[in-house]
mmCIF file with all atom_site columns, C-alpha atoms in Angstrom:
data_model
loop_
_atom_site.group_PDB
_atom_site.id
_atom_site.type_symbol
_atom_site.label_atom_id
_atom_site.label_alt_id
_atom_site.label_comp_id
_atom_site.label_asym_id
_atom_site.label_entity_id
_atom_site.label_seq_id
_atom_site.pdbx_PDB_ins_code
_atom_site.Cartn_x
_atom_site.Cartn_y
_atom_site.Cartn_z
_atom_site.occupancy
_atom_site.B_iso_or_equiv
_atom_site.pdbx_formal_charge
_atom_site.auth_seq_id
_atom_site.auth_comp_id
_atom_site.auth_asym_id
_atom_site.auth_atom_id
_atom_site.pdbx_PDB_model_num
ATOM 1   C CA . MET A 1 1   ? 90.335 90.372  111.240 1.00 50.00 ? 25  MET A CA 1
ATOM 2   C CA . ARG A 1 2   ? 89.129 90.821  107.694 1.00 63.00 ? 26  ARG A CA 1
ATOM 3   C CA . LEU A 1 3   ? 85.477 91.714  107.182 1.00 65.00 ? 27  LEU A CA 1
ATOM 4   C CA . SER A 1 4   ? 84.775 88.731  104.931 1.00 68.00 ? 28  SER A CA 1
ATOM 5   C CA . LEU A 1 5   ? 86.079 86.286  107.530 1.00 67.00 ? 29  LEU A CA 1
ATOM 6   C CA . THR A 1 6   ? 84.024 87.978  110.224 1.00 70.00 ? 30  THR A CA 1
ATOM 7   C CA . VAL A 1 7   ? 80.841 87.710  108.143 1.00 71.00 ? 31  VAL A CA 1
ATOM 8   C CA . LEU A 1 8   ? 81.541 84.046  107.450 1.00 66.00 ? 32  LEU A CA 1
ATOM 9   C CA . LEU A 1 9   ? 82.203 83.204  111.110 1.00 66.00 ? 33  LEU A CA 1
ATOM 10  C CA . VAL A 1 10  ? 79.100 85.006  112.357 1.00 69.00 ? 34  VAL A CA 1
ATOM 11  C CA . THR A 1 11  ? 76.982 83.248  109.735 1.00 68.00 ? 35  THR A CA 1
ATOM 12  C CA . LEU A 1 12  ? 78.423 79.892  110.695 1.00 63.00 ? 36  LEU A CA 1
ATOM 13  C CA . ALA A 1 13  ? 77.730 80.563  114.378 1.00 66.00 ? 37  ALA A CA 1
ATOM 14  C CA . LEU A 1 14  ? 74.157 81.708  113.753 1.00 63.00 ? 38  LEU A CA 1
ATOM 15  C CA . CYS A 1 15  ? 73.268 79.040  111.212 1.00 62.00 ? 39  CYS A CA 1
ATOM 16  C CA . CYS A 1 16  ? 74.746 75.955  112.833 1.00 58.00 ? 40  CYS A CA 1
ATOM 17  C CA . TYR A 1 17  ? 74.429 76.422  116.544 1.00 54.00 ? 41  TYR A CA 1
ATOM 18  C CA . GLU A 1 18  ? 74.105 72.936  118.029 1.00 55.00 ? 42  GLU A CA 1
ATOM 19  C CA . ALA A 1 19  ? 70.828 73.650  119.821 1.00 53.00 ? 43  ALA A CA 1
ATOM 20  C CA . SER A 1 20  ? 69.107 74.461  116.536 1.00 58.00 ? 44  SER A CA 1
ATOM 21  C CA . ALA A 1 21  ? 70.650 73.470  113.238 1.00 59.00 ? 45  ALA A CA 1
ATOM 22  C CA . ILE A 1 22  ? 67.681 74.893  111.333 1.00 69.00 ? 46  ILE A CA 1
ATOM 23  C CA . VAL A 1 23  ? 68.695 77.862  109.193 1.00 71.00 ? 47  VAL A CA 1
ATOM 24  C CA . CYS A 1 24  ? 66.453 80.891  109.529 1.00 74.00 ? 48  CYS A CA 1
ATOM 25  C CA . PRO A 1 25  ? 65.368 81.822  105.979 1.00 77.00 ? 49  PRO A CA 1
ATOM 26  C CA . HIS A 1 26  ? 65.548 85.527  106.849 1.00 79.00 ? 50  HIS A CA 1
ATOM 27  C CA . LEU A 1 27  ? 69.167 85.200  107.916 1.00 80.00 ? 51  LEU A CA 1
ATOM 28  C CA . ALA A 1 28  ? 70.058 83.419  104.693 1.00 81.00 ? 52  ALA A CA 1
ATOM 29  C CA . SER A 1 29  ? 68.212 86.029  102.626 1.00 83.00 ? 53  SER A CA 1
ATOM 30  C CA . ASP A 1 30  ? 69.819 88.869  104.562 1.00 86.00 ? 54  ASP A CA 1
ATOM 31  C CA . ASN A 1 31  ? 73.305 87.503  103.898 1.00 85.00 ? 55  ASN A CA 1
ATOM 32  C CA . ALA A 1 32  ? 72.646 87.199  100.171 1.00 86.00 ? 56  ALA A CA 1
ATOM 33  C CA . GLY A 1 33  ? 71.151 90.686  100.052 1.00 88.00 ? 57  GLY A CA 1
ATOM 34  C CA . PHE A 1 34  ? 74.091 92.119  101.966 1.00 90.00 ? 58  PHE A CA 1
ATOM 35  C CA . LEU A 1 35  ? 76.444 90.873  99.266  1.00 89.00 ? 59  LEU A CA 1
ATOM 36  C CA . TRP A 1 36  ? 74.374 91.442  96.121  1.00 89.00 ? 60  TRP A CA 1
ATOM 37  C CA . GLU A 1 37  ? 71.395 93.787  96.540  1.00 90.00 ? 61  GLU A CA 1
ATOM 38  C CA . PRO A 1 38  ? 71.613 97.485  95.625  1.00 92.00 ? 62  PRO A CA 1
ATOM 39  C CA . ASP A 1 39  ? 71.695 99.703  98.706  1.00 93.00 ? 63  ASP A CA 1
ATOM 40  C CA . GLU A 1 40  ? 68.086 100.932 98.518  1.00 94.00 ? 64  GLU A CA 1
ATOM 41  C CA . ALA A 1 41  ? 66.652 97.461  97.953  1.00 92.00 ? 65  ALA A CA 1
ATOM 42  C CA . TYR A 1 42  ? 68.723 96.148  100.870 1.00 92.00 ? 66  TYR A CA 1
ATOM 43  C CA . ARG A 1 43  ? 67.577 99.048  103.066 1.00 93.00 ? 67  ARG A CA 1
ATOM 44  C CA . LYS A 1 44  ? 63.946 98.055  102.454 1.00 92.00 ? 68  LYS A CA 1
ATOM 45  C CA . GLN A 1 45  ? 64.808 94.437  103.196 1.00 89.00 ? 69  GLN A CA 1
ATOM 46  C CA . ILE A 1 46  ? 66.358 95.191  106.591 1.00 89.00 ? 70  ILE A CA 1
ATOM 47  C CA . GLU A 1 47  ? 63.816 97.833  107.606 1.00 88.00 ? 71  GLU A CA 1
ATOM 48  C CA . MET A 1 48  ? 61.233 95.053  108.015 1.00 88.00 ? 72  MET A CA 1
ATOM 49  C CA . TYR A 1 49  ? 63.089 94.110  111.223 1.00 87.00 ? 73  TYR A CA 1
ATOM 50  C CA . GLN A 1 50  ? 62.152 97.513  112.679 1.00 90.00 ? 74  GLN A CA 1
ATOM 51  C CA . ALA A 1 51  ? 65.680 98.097  113.936 1.00 87.00 ? 75  ALA A CA 1
ATOM 52  C CA . PRO A 1 52  ? 66.624 101.572 115.151 1.00 91.00 ? 76  PRO A CA 1
ATOM 53  C CA . ALA A 1 53  ? 67.566 103.955 112.333 1.00 91.00 ? 77  ALA A CA 1
ATOM 54  C CA . GLU A 1 54  ? 71.122 104.136 113.699 1.00 92.00 ? 78  GLU A CA 1
ATOM 55  C CA . ALA A 1 55  ? 71.513 100.362 113.372 1.00 90.00 ? 79  ALA A CA 1
ATOM 56  C CA . VAL A 1 56  ? 70.194 100.381 109.801 1.00 91.00 ? 80  VAL A CA 1
ATOM 57  C CA . GLU A 1 57  ? 72.595 103.194 108.864 1.00 92.00 ? 81  GLU A CA 1
ATOM 58  C CA . ALA A 1 58  ? 75.498 101.389 110.523 1.00 91.00 ? 82  ALA A CA 1
ATOM 59  C CA . LYS A 1 59  ? 74.778 98.211  108.578 1.00 91.00 ? 83  LYS A CA 1
ATOM 60  C CA . LEU A 1 60  ? 74.528 100.193 105.341 1.00 93.00 ? 84  LEU A CA 1
ATOM 61  C CA . GLN A 1 61  ? 77.904 101.805 106.088 1.00 93.00 ? 85  GLN A CA 1
ATOM 62  C CA . VAL A 1 62  ? 79.450 98.346  106.387 1.00 91.00 ? 86  VAL A CA 1
ATOM 63  C CA . LYS A 1 63  ? 77.661 97.363  103.174 1.00 92.00 ? 87  LYS A CA 1
ATOM 64  C CA . GLN A 1 64  ? 79.437 100.250 101.449 1.00 93.00 ? 88  GLN A CA 1
ATOM 65  C CA . CYS A 1 65  ? 82.729 98.467  102.190 1.00 90.00 ? 89  CYS A CA 1
ATOM 66  C CA . VAL A 1 66  ? 81.329 95.218  100.792 1.00 90.00 ? 90  VAL A CA 1
ATOM 67  C CA . ASN A 1 67  ? 80.137 97.047  97.680  1.00 92.00 ? 91  ASN A CA 1
ATOM 68  C CA . ASP A 1 68  ? 83.795 97.848  96.999  1.00 93.00 ? 92  ASP A CA 1
ATOM 69  C CA . PHE A 1 69  ? 84.700 94.134  96.907  1.00 92.00 ? 93  PHE A CA 1
ATOM 70  C CA . SER A 1 70  ? 85.353 92.790  93.450  1.00 92.00 ? 94  SER A CA 1
ATOM 71  C CA . LYS A 1 71  ? 82.686 90.559  91.940  1.00 89.00 ? 95  LYS A CA 1
ATOM 72  C CA . GLU A 1 72  ? 85.098 87.616  92.231  1.00 90.00 ? 96  GLU A CA 1
ATOM 73  C CA . LYS A 1 73  ? 85.538 88.167  95.984  1.00 91.00 ? 97  LYS A CA 1
ATOM 74  C CA . ARG A 1 74  ? 81.783 88.443  96.509  1.00 89.00 ? 98  ARG A CA 1
ATOM 75  C CA . LEU A 1 75  ? 81.340 85.225  94.519  1.00 87.00 ? 99  LEU A CA 1
ATOM 76  C CA . LEU A 1 76  ? 83.878 83.475  96.755  1.00 88.00 ? 100 LEU A CA 1
ATOM 77  C CA . LEU A 1 77  ? 82.063 84.704  99.861  1.00 87.00 ? 101 LEU A CA 1
ATOM 78  C CA . THR A 1 78  ? 78.724 83.618  98.429  1.00 85.00 ? 102 THR A CA 1
ATOM 79  C CA . LYS A 1 79  ? 80.031 80.163  97.625  1.00 85.00 ? 103 LYS A CA 1
ATOM 80  C CA . ALA A 1 80  ? 81.443 79.814  101.141 1.00 86.00 ? 104 ALA A CA 1
ATOM 81  C CA . LEU A 1 81  ? 78.162 80.974  102.692 1.00 84.00 ? 105 LEU A CA 1
ATOM 82  C CA . THR A 1 82  ? 76.272 78.576  100.435 1.00 84.00 ? 106 THR A CA 1
ATOM 83  C CA . LYS A 1 83  ? 78.404 75.678  101.687 1.00 84.00 ? 107 LYS A CA 1
ATOM 84  C CA . VAL A 1 84  ? 77.622 76.690  105.274 1.00 81.00 ? 108 VAL A CA 1
ATOM 85  C CA . LEU A 1 85  ? 73.900 76.860  104.519 1.00 82.00 ? 109 LEU A CA 1
ATOM 86  C CA . VAL A 1 86  ? 73.914 73.456  102.812 1.00 82.00 ? 110 VAL A CA 1
ATOM 87  C CA . LYS A 1 87  ? 75.866 71.932  105.708 1.00 81.00 ? 111 LYS A CA 1
ATOM 88  C CA . CYS A 1 88  ? 73.235 73.320  108.083 1.00 78.00 ? 112 CYS A CA 1
ATOM 89  C CA . GLY A 1 89  ? 70.360 71.843  106.108 1.00 78.00 ? 113 GLY A CA 1
ATOM 90  C CA . TYR A 1 90  ? 69.156 74.831  104.084 1.00 78.00 ? 114 TYR A CA 1
ATOM 91  C CA . GLU A 1 91  ? 67.571 73.557  100.878 1.00 76.00 ? 115 GLU A CA 1
ATOM 92  C CA . ASP A 1 92  ? 66.003 76.511  99.052  1.00 75.00 ? 116 ASP A CA 1
ATOM 93  C CA . LEU A 1 93  ? 69.175 77.864  97.440  1.00 73.00 ? 117 LEU A CA 1
ATOM 94  C CA . GLU A 1 94  ? 67.611 78.607  94.047  1.00 71.00 ? 118 GLU A CA 1
ATOM 95  C CA . ARG A 1 95  ? 65.077 80.972  95.600  1.00 63.00 ? 119 ARG A CA 1
ATOM 96  C CA . LEU A 1 96  ? 67.698 82.532  97.808  1.00 63.00 ? 120 LEU A CA 1
ATOM 97  C CA . LEU A 1 97  ? 70.430 82.907  95.198  1.00 61.00 ? 121 LEU A CA 1
ATOM 98  C CA . PRO A 1 98  ? 68.848 83.222  91.772  1.00 48.00 ? 122 PRO A CA 1
ATOM 99  C CA . LEU A 1 99  ? 72.215 84.269  90.405  1.00 53.00 ? 123 LEU A CA 1
ATOM 100 C CA . ASN A 1 100 ? 74.020 81.607  88.434  1.00 51.00 ? 124 ASN A CA 1
ATOM 101 C CA . ILE A 1 101 ? 76.685 81.203  91.108  1.00 52.00 ? 125 ILE A CA 1
ATOM 102 C CA . LEU A 1 102 ? 75.981 77.893  92.768  1.00 49.00 ? 126 LEU A CA 1
#
């Protein structure tokens, strides 16, 4: 399965689970950072979760693959994720995605 589809499906599952349709702002921010933040800024963002160093490094290795995506593909992923967030009731898109991509 392609990485972009996997990211989209996991986000959909986490954001819109029937028991709680409230989107966690940290999850939304993490997804945007994963696609757009420089590696060091993203590292600082995910270190606040106090995950084991191995998990942080593993996520940054996957981010290296995403960094190789063209800007157009990352824009398509961002637009799809934005639609999921809106469908799940997330309203603070301007703060989350200050890029002119909405």
